[in-house]
Amino acid sequence: MFNFDLKEARIFQAVRWERYPAFRFAKPLKKLFLVLFIFSFPVFIYGFLTDALTLKTQKIFLGLSIIFLVLSLINWLKESFLNSKLKKPQLKVKINEAERSLEEHNLAEFLSLEAAKAVWKSENNLSKLFYYLLSDNPELNFIFNRALLSLKEIKKILKAHFTPQQNLAEVQRTILESLKIAQKKGHQRIEPGDILTALAKHDLIFKKILIDSNLKVEDIENLTWWLEDLEERIEESKRFWEWKNLIKRGTLAKEWTAGYT
């Protein structure tokens, strides 16, 4: 037996706060107000430089530009606060330390936001955990497409097994296995891919699907590694300011070193 209480974990605050309109609509509102600013400010500049607009109209567009820019920044700050603070609360201990003393630490603290949401919606039912993990994390489609498995059919099968009955022991066993997989991969939090691999080992429905498709648990685990490696590379490429990305772009006259001078 181990300590697992999602409601007592700090990540649960992020699960709750993310549902509030102020945070849920922060990203689309940020983009909307930024577009409105990009539209209104050039109009003000055009009217200011050419006198094509009256002074009153210029003031209106300038005021709107300032309002739209401020609103865009406010929503950007809310989005940043949710992503950097609420979604990633500081861990008191590392995941390998928690595994050595399961009863002393609440393992729910080590869930990522996506994993925590799936666990919360599952209501301690393994089929629901599998279903919501797939529904709320579309990036996992990559794994099932590569394994030639129909995600639509799997969801249909899982929904047919939705029952009010709870199987807390099975869910906890899956979470514990997910923790071990996360530690093996060097993760500090349990990610959706870790839970998916654990489900392949413990969920009877998933195991039957794999057997019928001549697949093994190792196939799902390898595909999960592949997906995570791709995601990591994409994230690294976005940080263009880092040295290893800058040297890929080359420098002035770098091509000349291999050509005629």
PDB file of C-alpha atoms in Angstrom:
ATOM      1  CA  MET A   1       0.000   0.000   0.000  1.00  0.00           C
ATOM      2  CA  PHE A   2       1.224   3.516  -0.743  1.00  0.00           C
ATOM      3  CA  ASN A   3       0.181   7.098  -0.210  1.00  0.00           C
ATOM      4  CA  PHE A   4      -1.852   8.525  -3.110  1.00  0.00           C
ATOM      5  CA  ASP A   5      -4.340  11.382  -2.634  1.00  0.00           C
ATOM      6  CA  LEU A   6      -4.889  13.598  -5.667  1.00  0.00           C
ATOM      7  CA  LYS A   7      -6.989  16.196  -3.827  1.00  0.00           C
ATOM      8  CA  GLU A   8      -4.158  16.816  -1.376  1.00  0.00           C
ATOM      9  CA  ALA A   9      -1.576  17.255  -4.133  1.00  0.00           C
ATOM     10  CA  ARG A  10      -0.610  20.736  -5.296  1.00  0.00           C
ATOM     11  CA  ILE A  11      -1.035  19.710  -8.930  1.00  0.00           C
ATOM     12  CA  PHE A  12      -4.752  19.348  -8.180  1.00  0.00           C
ATOM     13  CA  GLN A  13      -4.923  23.126  -7.763  1.00  0.00           C
ATOM     14  CA  ALA A  14      -3.832  23.446 -11.385  1.00  0.00           C
ATOM     15  CA  VAL A  15      -6.528  20.955 -12.445  1.00  0.00           C
ATOM     16  CA  ARG A  16      -9.132  23.152 -10.751  1.00  0.00           C
ATOM     17  CA  TRP A  17      -7.738  26.535 -11.796  1.00  0.00           C
ATOM     18  CA  GLU A  18      -7.366  25.515 -15.437  1.00  0.00           C
ATOM     19  CA  ARG A  19     -11.123  25.052 -15.663  1.00  0.00           C
ATOM     20  CA  TYR A  20     -11.853  28.629 -14.612  1.00  0.00           C
ATOM     21  CA  PRO A  21     -12.709  30.940 -17.551  1.00  0.00           C
ATOM     22  CA  ALA A  22      -9.955  33.399 -16.564  1.00  0.00           C
ATOM     23  CA  PHE A  23      -7.323  30.747 -17.315  1.00  0.00           C
ATOM     24  CA  ARG A  24      -9.190  28.566 -19.805  1.00  0.00           C
ATOM     25  CA  PHE A  25      -9.640  31.412 -22.285  1.00  0.00           C
ATOM     26  CA  ALA A  26      -6.336  33.183 -21.585  1.00  0.00           C
ATOM     27  CA  LYS A  27      -4.544  31.800 -24.653  1.00  0.00           C
ATOM     28  CA  PRO A  28      -7.277  32.497 -27.265  1.00  0.00           C
ATOM     29  CA  LEU A  29      -7.950  35.931 -25.763  1.00  0.00           C
ATOM     30  CA  LYS A  30      -4.231  36.729 -25.864  1.00  0.00           C
ATOM     31  CA  LYS A  31      -4.180  35.943 -29.585  1.00  0.00           C
ATOM     32  CA  LEU A  32      -7.427  37.813 -30.264  1.00  0.00           C
ATOM     33  CA  PHE A  33      -6.327  41.046 -28.576  1.00  0.00           C
ATOM     34  CA  LEU A  34      -2.909  40.822 -30.228  1.00  0.00           C
ATOM     35  CA  VAL A  35      -4.554  40.588 -33.657  1.00  0.00           C
ATOM     36  CA  LEU A  36      -6.781  43.562 -32.830  1.00  0.00           C
ATOM     37  CA  PHE A  37      -3.715  45.542 -31.736  1.00  0.00           C
ATOM     38  CA  ILE A  38      -1.879  44.635 -34.955  1.00  0.00           C
ATOM     39  CA  PHE A  39      -4.887  45.894 -36.908  1.00  0.00           C
ATOM     40  CA  SER A  40      -5.637  49.082 -34.975  1.00  0.00           C
ATOM     41  CA  PHE A  41      -2.124  50.429 -34.347  1.00  0.00           C
ATOM     42  CA  PRO A  42      -1.080  50.627 -38.049  1.00  0.00           C
ATOM     43  CA  VAL A  43      -4.325  52.478 -38.737  1.00  0.00           C
ATOM     44  CA  PHE A  44      -3.351  55.058 -36.113  1.00  0.00           C
ATOM     45  CA  ILE A  45       0.196  55.308 -37.567  1.00  0.00           C
ATOM     46  CA  TYR A  46      -1.217  55.750 -41.071  1.00  0.00           C
ATOM     47  CA  GLY A  47      -3.596  58.482 -39.946  1.00  0.00           C
ATOM     48  CA  PHE A  48      -0.869  60.190 -37.893  1.00  0.00           C
ATOM     49  CA  LEU A  49       1.657  60.277 -40.753  1.00  0.00           C
ATOM     50  CA  THR A  50      -0.697  61.155 -43.605  1.00  0.00           C
ATOM     51  CA  ASP A  51      -3.391  63.219 -41.853  1.00  0.00           C
ATOM     52  CA  ALA A  52      -5.923  60.996 -43.613  1.00  0.00           C
ATOM     53  CA  LEU A  53      -7.861  60.641 -40.339  1.00  0.00           C
ATOM     54  CA  THR A  54      -9.217  63.318 -38.075  1.00  0.00           C
ATOM     55  CA  LEU A  55      -7.499  63.959 -34.757  1.00  0.00           C
ATOM     56  CA  LYS A  56     -10.475  62.476 -32.913  1.00  0.00           C
ATOM     57  CA  THR A  57     -10.313  59.256 -34.984  1.00  0.00           C
ATOM     58  CA  GLN A  58      -6.570  59.018 -34.389  1.00  0.00           C
ATOM     59  CA  LYS A  59      -7.134  59.274 -30.646  1.00  0.00           C
ATOM     60  CA  ILE A  60      -9.765  56.541 -30.821  1.00  0.00           C
ATOM     61  CA  PHE A  61      -7.460  54.134 -32.668  1.00  0.00           C
ATOM     62  CA  LEU A  62      -4.529  54.967 -30.396  1.00  0.00           C
ATOM     63  CA  GLY A  63      -6.671  54.337 -27.305  1.00  0.00           C
ATOM     64  CA  LEU A  64      -7.965  51.054 -28.743  1.00  0.00           C
ATOM     65  CA  SER A  65      -4.413  49.977 -29.599  1.00  0.00           C
ATOM     66  CA  ILE A  66      -3.243  50.592 -26.038  1.00  0.00           C
ATOM     67  CA  ILE A  67      -6.259  48.750 -24.583  1.00  0.00           C
ATOM     68  CA  PHE A  68      -5.806  45.758 -26.897  1.00  0.00           C
ATOM     69  CA  LEU A  69      -2.071  45.578 -26.151  1.00  0.00           C
ATOM     70  CA  VAL A  70      -2.634  45.736 -22.390  1.00  0.00           C
ATOM     71  CA  LEU A  71      -5.354  43.068 -22.529  1.00  0.00           C
ATOM     72  CA  SER A  72      -3.097  40.846 -24.629  1.00  0.00           C
ATOM     73  CA  LEU A  73      -0.272  41.241 -22.078  1.00  0.00           C
ATOM     74  CA  ILE A  74      -2.631  40.508 -19.173  1.00  0.00           C
ATOM     75  CA  ASN A  75      -3.770  37.252 -20.759  1.00  0.00           C
ATOM     76  CA  TRP A  76      -0.174  36.380 -21.629  1.00  0.00           C
ATOM     77  CA  LEU A  77       0.752  36.826 -17.961  1.00  0.00           C
ATOM     78  CA  LYS A  78      -2.158  34.626 -16.875  1.00  0.00           C
ATOM     79  CA  GLU A  79      -1.147  31.937 -19.361  1.00  0.00           C
ATOM     80  CA  SER A  80       2.489  32.141 -18.245  1.00  0.00           C
ATOM     81  CA  PHE A  81       1.504  31.928 -14.566  1.00  0.00           C
ATOM     82  CA  LEU A  82      -0.616  28.848 -15.249  1.00  0.00           C
ATOM     83  CA  ASN A  83       2.095  27.120 -17.298  1.00  0.00           C
ATOM     84  CA  SER A  84       5.135  27.972 -15.182  1.00  0.00           C
ATOM     85  CA  LYS A  85       3.723  28.016 -11.641  1.00  0.00           C
ATOM     86  CA  LEU A  86       0.422  26.172 -11.312  1.00  0.00           C
ATOM     87  CA  LYS A  87       1.129  23.404 -13.830  1.00  0.00           C
ATOM     88  CA  LYS A  88       4.606  22.716 -12.484  1.00  0.00           C
ATOM     89  CA  PRO A  89       4.585  23.075  -8.696  1.00  0.00           C
ATOM     90  CA  GLN A  90       7.951  22.600  -7.073  1.00  0.00           C
ATOM     91  CA  LEU A  91       8.630  19.050  -5.904  1.00  0.00           C
ATOM     92  CA  LYS A  92       9.926  18.548  -2.383  1.00  0.00           C
ATOM     93  CA  VAL A  93      11.820  15.373  -3.263  1.00  0.00           C
ATOM     94  CA  LYS A  94      12.941  13.673  -6.434  1.00  0.00           C
ATOM     95  CA  ILE A  95      10.908  10.868  -7.924  1.00  0.00           C
ATOM     96  CA  ASN A  96      13.506   8.181  -7.109  1.00  0.00           C
ATOM     97  CA  GLU A  97      13.454   9.205  -3.431  1.00  0.00           C
ATOM     98  CA  ALA A  98       9.672   8.910  -3.362  1.00  0.00           C
ATOM     99  CA  GLU A  99       9.803   5.386  -4.782  1.00  0.00           C
ATOM    100  CA  ARG A 100      12.105   4.282  -1.951  1.00  0.00           C
ATOM    101  CA  SER A 101       9.620   5.492   0.687  1.00  0.00           C
ATOM    102  CA  LEU A 102       6.156   5.146  -0.820  1.00  0.00           C
ATOM    103  CA  GLU A 103       4.242   5.652   2.427  1.00  0.00           C
ATOM    104  CA  GLU A 104       5.978   8.907   3.327  1.00  0.00           C
ATOM    105  CA  HIS A 105       5.230  10.815   0.124  1.00  0.00           C
ATOM    106  CA  ASN A 106       1.979  11.512  -1.692  1.00  0.00           C
ATOM    107  CA  LEU A 107       2.677  10.046  -5.135  1.00  0.00           C
ATOM    108  CA  ALA A 108      -0.036  12.234  -6.665  1.00  0.00           C
ATOM    109  CA  GLU A 109       2.424  15.127  -6.305  1.00  0.00           C
ATOM    110  CA  PHE A 110       4.474  13.576  -9.118  1.00  0.00           C
ATOM    111  CA  LEU A 111       1.681  13.585 -11.692  1.00  0.00           C
ATOM    112  CA  SER A 112       1.965  16.000 -14.594  1.00  0.00           C
ATOM    113  CA  LEU A 113      -1.104  18.142 -15.239  1.00  0.00           C
ATOM    114  CA  GLU A 114      -2.268  15.960 -18.151  1.00  0.00           C
ATOM    115  CA  ALA A 115      -1.845  12.799 -16.091  1.00  0.00           C
ATOM    116  CA  ALA A 116      -3.594  14.367 -13.091  1.00  0.00           C
ATOM    117  CA  LYS A 117      -6.606  15.349 -15.196  1.00  0.00           C
ATOM    118  CA  ALA A 118      -6.984  11.806 -16.525  1.00  0.00           C
ATOM    119  CA  VAL A 119      -6.730  10.343 -13.010  1.00  0.00           C
ATOM    120  CA  TRP A 120      -9.283  12.849 -11.680  1.00  0.00           C
ATOM    121  CA  LYS A 121     -11.805  12.084 -14.436  1.00  0.00           C
ATOM    122  CA  SER A 122     -11.304   8.326 -14.097  1.00  0.00           C
ATOM    123  CA  GLU A 123     -13.127   8.154 -10.745  1.00  0.00           C
ATOM    124  CA  ASN A 124     -10.834   5.233  -9.809  1.00  0.00           C
ATOM    125  CA  ASN A 125     -11.946   3.215 -12.821  1.00  0.00           C
ATOM    126  CA  LEU A 126      -9.172   1.823 -15.027  1.00  0.00           C
ATOM    127  CA  SER A 127     -11.213   1.864 -18.250  1.00  0.00           C
ATOM    128  CA  LYS A 128     -12.099   5.525 -17.693  1.00  0.00           C
ATOM    129  CA  LEU A 129      -8.479   6.349 -16.938  1.00  0.00           C
ATOM    130  CA  PHE A 130      -7.449   4.823 -20.273  1.00  0.00           C
ATOM    131  CA  TYR A 131     -10.290   6.569 -22.123  1.00  0.00           C
ATOM    132  CA  TYR A 132      -9.657  10.086 -20.784  1.00  0.00           C
ATOM    133  CA  LEU A 133      -5.918   9.687 -21.202  1.00  0.00           C
ATOM    134  CA  LEU A 134      -6.531   9.128 -24.935  1.00  0.00           C
ATOM    135  CA  SER A 135      -9.256  11.765 -25.285  1.00  0.00           C
ATOM    136  CA  ASP A 136      -7.385  14.626 -23.605  1.00  0.00           C
ATOM    137  CA  ASN A 137      -3.948  13.958 -25.098  1.00  0.00           C
ATOM    138  CA  PRO A 138      -4.205  13.910 -28.920  1.00  0.00           C
ATOM    139  CA  GLU A 139      -0.431  13.613 -29.233  1.00  0.00           C
ATOM    140  CA  LEU A 140      -0.831   9.952 -28.198  1.00  0.00           C
ATOM    141  CA  ASN A 141      -2.514   9.351 -31.580  1.00  0.00           C
ATOM    142  CA  PHE A 142       1.020   9.093 -32.965  1.00  0.00           C
ATOM    143  CA  ILE A 143       1.578   5.877 -31.000  1.00  0.00           C
ATOM    144  CA  PHE A 144      -1.627   4.191 -32.130  1.00  0.00           C
ATOM    145  CA  ASN A 145      -1.197   5.258 -35.751  1.00  0.00           C
ATOM    146  CA  ARG A 146       2.292   3.753 -35.817  1.00  0.00           C
ATOM    147  CA  ALA A 147       0.985   0.575 -34.173  1.00  0.00           C
ATOM    148  CA  LEU A 148      -1.840   0.400 -36.751  1.00  0.00           C
ATOM    149  CA  LEU A 149      -4.460   0.475 -34.003  1.00  0.00           C
ATOM    150  CA  SER A 150      -7.805   2.209 -34.449  1.00  0.00           C
ATOM    151  CA  LEU A 151      -8.136   4.802 -31.712  1.00  0.00           C
ATOM    152  CA  LYS A 152     -11.828   5.205 -32.488  1.00  0.00           C
ATOM    153  CA  GLU A 153     -12.474   1.500 -31.972  1.00  0.00           C
ATOM    154  CA  ILE A 154     -10.450   1.420 -28.759  1.00  0.00           C
ATOM    155  CA  LYS A 155     -12.445   4.330 -27.310  1.00  0.00           C
ATOM    156  CA  LYS A 156     -15.651   2.563 -28.285  1.00  0.00           C
ATOM    157  CA  ILE A 157     -14.547  -0.600 -26.477  1.00  0.00           C
ATOM    158  CA  LEU A 158     -13.524   1.380 -23.398  1.00  0.00           C
ATOM    159  CA  LYS A 159     -16.847   3.251 -23.206  1.00  0.00           C
ATOM    160  CA  ALA A 160     -18.645  -0.092 -23.286  1.00  0.00           C
ATOM    161  CA  HIS A 161     -16.793  -1.010 -20.073  1.00  0.00           C
ATOM    162  CA  PHE A 162     -17.724   2.180 -18.206  1.00  0.00           C
ATOM    163  CA  THR A 163     -19.272   1.148 -14.892  1.00  0.00           C
ATOM    164  CA  PRO A 164     -19.863   2.924 -11.576  1.00  0.00           C
ATOM    165  CA  GLN A 165     -17.724   0.239  -9.981  1.00  0.00           C
ATOM    166  CA  GLN A 166     -14.347   1.441  -8.736  1.00  0.00           C
ATOM    167  CA  ASN A 167     -11.153  -0.604  -8.902  1.00  0.00           C
ATOM    168  CA  LEU A 168      -8.903   1.526  -6.729  1.00  0.00           C
ATOM    169  CA  ALA A 169      -6.298  -1.212  -6.270  1.00  0.00           C
ATOM    170  CA  GLU A 170      -5.803  -1.579 -10.034  1.00  0.00           C
ATOM    171  CA  VAL A 171      -5.558   2.181 -10.523  1.00  0.00           C
ATOM    172  CA  GLN A 172      -3.011   2.474  -7.729  1.00  0.00           C
ATOM    173  CA  ARG A 173      -1.000  -0.428  -9.151  1.00  0.00           C
ATOM    174  CA  THR A 174      -0.996   1.337 -12.535  1.00  0.00           C
ATOM    175  CA  ILE A 175       0.137   4.619 -10.960  1.00  0.00           C
ATOM    176  CA  LEU A 176       2.941   2.850  -9.119  1.00  0.00           C
ATOM    177  CA  GLU A 177       4.073   1.194 -12.337  1.00  0.00           C
ATOM    178  CA  SER A 178       3.892   4.594 -14.070  1.00  0.00           C
ATOM    179  CA  LEU A 179       6.154   6.033 -11.378  1.00  0.00           C
ATOM    180  CA  LYS A 180       8.749   3.312 -12.002  1.00  0.00           C
ATOM    181  CA  ILE A 181       8.575   3.903 -15.770  1.00  0.00           C
ATOM    182  CA  ALA A 182       8.960   7.657 -15.284  1.00  0.00           C
ATOM    183  CA  GLN A 183      12.012   7.106 -13.099  1.00  0.00           C
ATOM    184  CA  LYS A 184      13.476   4.730 -15.679  1.00  0.00           C
ATOM    185  CA  LYS A 185      13.127   7.417 -18.347  1.00  0.00           C
ATOM    186  CA  GLY A 186      14.617  10.108 -16.137  1.00  0.00           C
ATOM    187  CA  HIS A 187      11.329  12.024 -15.811  1.00  0.00           C
ATOM    188  CA  GLN A 188      10.641  14.026 -12.670  1.00  0.00           C
ATOM    189  CA  ARG A 189       6.883  13.763 -13.209  1.00  0.00           C
ATOM    190  CA  ILE A 190       4.567  11.010 -14.418  1.00  0.00           C
ATOM    191  CA  GLU A 191       3.648  11.855 -18.016  1.00  0.00           C
ATOM    192  CA  PRO A 192       0.732  10.462 -20.093  1.00  0.00           C
ATOM    193  CA  GLY A 193       3.141   8.190 -21.972  1.00  0.00           C
ATOM    194  CA  ASP A 194       4.268   6.633 -18.695  1.00  0.00           C
ATOM    195  CA  ILE A 195       0.681   5.825 -17.731  1.00  0.00           C
ATOM    196  CA  LEU A 196      -0.030   4.463 -21.218  1.00  0.00           C
ATOM    197  CA  THR A 197       2.880   2.029 -20.933  1.00  0.00           C
ATOM    198  CA  ALA A 198       1.698   1.000 -17.457  1.00  0.00           C
ATOM    199  CA  LEU A 199      -1.812   0.414 -18.803  1.00  0.00           C
ATOM    200  CA  ALA A 200      -0.372  -1.844 -21.479  1.00  0.00           C
ATOM    201  CA  LYS A 201       1.005  -3.975 -18.637  1.00  0.00           C
ATOM    202  CA  HIS A 202      -1.979  -3.947 -16.261  1.00  0.00           C
ATOM    203  CA  ASP A 203      -5.210  -3.107 -18.113  1.00  0.00           C
ATOM    204  CA  LEU A 204      -6.908  -6.314 -19.276  1.00  0.00           C
ATOM    205  CA  ILE A 205      -8.707  -4.562 -22.139  1.00  0.00           C
ATOM    206  CA  PHE A 206      -5.517  -3.032 -23.489  1.00  0.00           C
ATOM    207  CA  LYS A 207      -3.631  -6.315 -23.106  1.00  0.00           C
ATOM    208  CA  LYS A 208      -6.312  -8.141 -25.123  1.00  0.00           C
ATOM    209  CA  ILE A 209      -6.191  -5.489 -27.856  1.00  0.00           C
ATOM    210  CA  LEU A 210      -2.427  -5.896 -28.090  1.00  0.00           C
ATOM    211  CA  ILE A 211      -2.632  -9.696 -28.216  1.00  0.00           C
ATOM    212  CA  ASP A 212      -5.309  -9.587 -30.958  1.00  0.00           C
ATOM    213  CA  SER A 213      -3.067  -7.232 -32.960  1.00  0.00           C
ATOM    214  CA  ASN A 214       0.078  -9.347 -32.438  1.00  0.00           C
ATOM    215  CA  LEU A 215       1.691  -6.540 -30.446  1.00  0.00           C
ATOM    216  CA  LYS A 216       3.656  -6.589 -27.221  1.00  0.00           C
ATOM    217  CA  VAL A 217       3.981  -4.205 -24.278  1.00  0.00           C
ATOM    218  CA  GLU A 218       7.501  -3.451 -25.495  1.00  0.00           C
ATOM    219  CA  ASP A 219       6.062  -2.135 -28.781  1.00  0.00           C
ATOM    220  CA  ILE A 220       3.962   0.452 -26.949  1.00  0.00           C
ATOM    221  CA  GLU A 221       6.890   1.338 -24.716  1.00  0.00           C
ATOM    222  CA  ASN A 222       9.218   1.831 -27.699  1.00  0.00           C
ATOM    223  CA  LEU A 223       6.653   3.967 -29.539  1.00  0.00           C
ATOM    224  CA  THR A 224       6.232   6.070 -26.413  1.00  0.00           C
ATOM    225  CA  TRP A 225       9.983   6.618 -26.266  1.00  0.00           C
ATOM    226  CA  TRP A 226       9.913   7.602 -29.937  1.00  0.00           C
ATOM    227  CA  LEU A 227       7.115  10.137 -29.390  1.00  0.00           C
ATOM    228  CA  GLU A 228       8.810  11.690 -26.376  1.00  0.00           C
ATOM    229  CA  ASP A 229      12.094  11.946 -28.256  1.00  0.00           C
ATOM    230  CA  LEU A 230      10.348  13.770 -31.128  1.00  0.00           C
ATOM    231  CA  GLU A 231       8.616  16.137 -28.711  1.00  0.00           C
ATOM    232  CA  GLU A 232      11.902  16.857 -26.962  1.00  0.00           C
ATOM    233  CA  ARG A 233      13.612  17.659 -30.265  1.00  0.00           C
ATOM    234  CA  ILE A 234      10.791  19.985 -31.293  1.00  0.00           C
ATOM    235  CA  GLU A 235      10.983  21.836 -27.973  1.00  0.00           C
ATOM    236  CA  GLU A 236      14.754  22.156 -28.284  1.00  0.00           C
ATOM    237  CA  SER A 237      14.467  23.559 -31.803  1.00  0.00           C
ATOM    238  CA  LYS A 238      12.110  26.280 -30.549  1.00  0.00           C
ATOM    239  CA  ARG A 239      14.847  27.580 -28.225  1.00  0.00           C
ATOM    240  CA  PHE A 240      16.709  29.168 -31.135  1.00  0.00           C
ATOM    241  CA  TRP A 241      18.829  31.320 -28.811  1.00  0.00           C
ATOM    242  CA  GLU A 242      20.701  28.341 -27.385  1.00  0.00           C
ATOM    243  CA  TRP A 243      24.247  27.767 -28.653  1.00  0.00           C
ATOM    244  CA  LYS A 244      23.623  24.294 -30.101  1.00  0.00           C
ATOM    245  CA  ASN A 245      20.789  25.708 -32.221  1.00  0.00           C
ATOM    246  CA  LEU A 246      22.722  28.797 -33.260  1.00  0.00           C
ATOM    247  CA  ILE A 247      25.676  26.818 -34.607  1.00  0.00           C
ATOM    248  CA  LYS A 248      23.282  24.802 -36.791  1.00  0.00           C
ATOM    249  CA  ARG A 249      22.317  28.000 -38.596  1.00  0.00           C
ATOM    250  CA  GLY A 250      25.910  28.709 -39.515  1.00  0.00           C
ATOM    251  CA  THR A 251      27.761  32.011 -39.733  1.00  0.00           C
ATOM    252  CA  LEU A 252      28.637  34.471 -42.445  1.00  0.00           C
ATOM    253  CA  ALA A 253      30.787  32.881 -45.202  1.00  0.00           C
ATOM    254  CA  LYS A 254      30.769  29.487 -43.456  1.00  0.00           C
ATOM    255  CA  GLU A 255      30.038  27.825 -46.813  1.00  0.00           C
ATOM    256  CA  TRP A 256      33.173  29.377 -48.292  1.00  0.00           C
ATOM    257  CA  THR A 257      35.392  27.176 -46.135  1.00  0.00           C
ATOM    258  CA  ALA A 258      34.462  24.166 -48.283  1.00  0.00           C
ATOM    259  CA  GLY A 259      34.588  25.931 -51.655  1.00  0.00           C
ATOM    260  CA  TYR A 260      37.071  27.684 -53.871  1.00  0.00           C
ATOM    261  CA  THR A 261      38.544  30.928 -52.599  1.00  0.00           C
TER     262      THR A 261
END
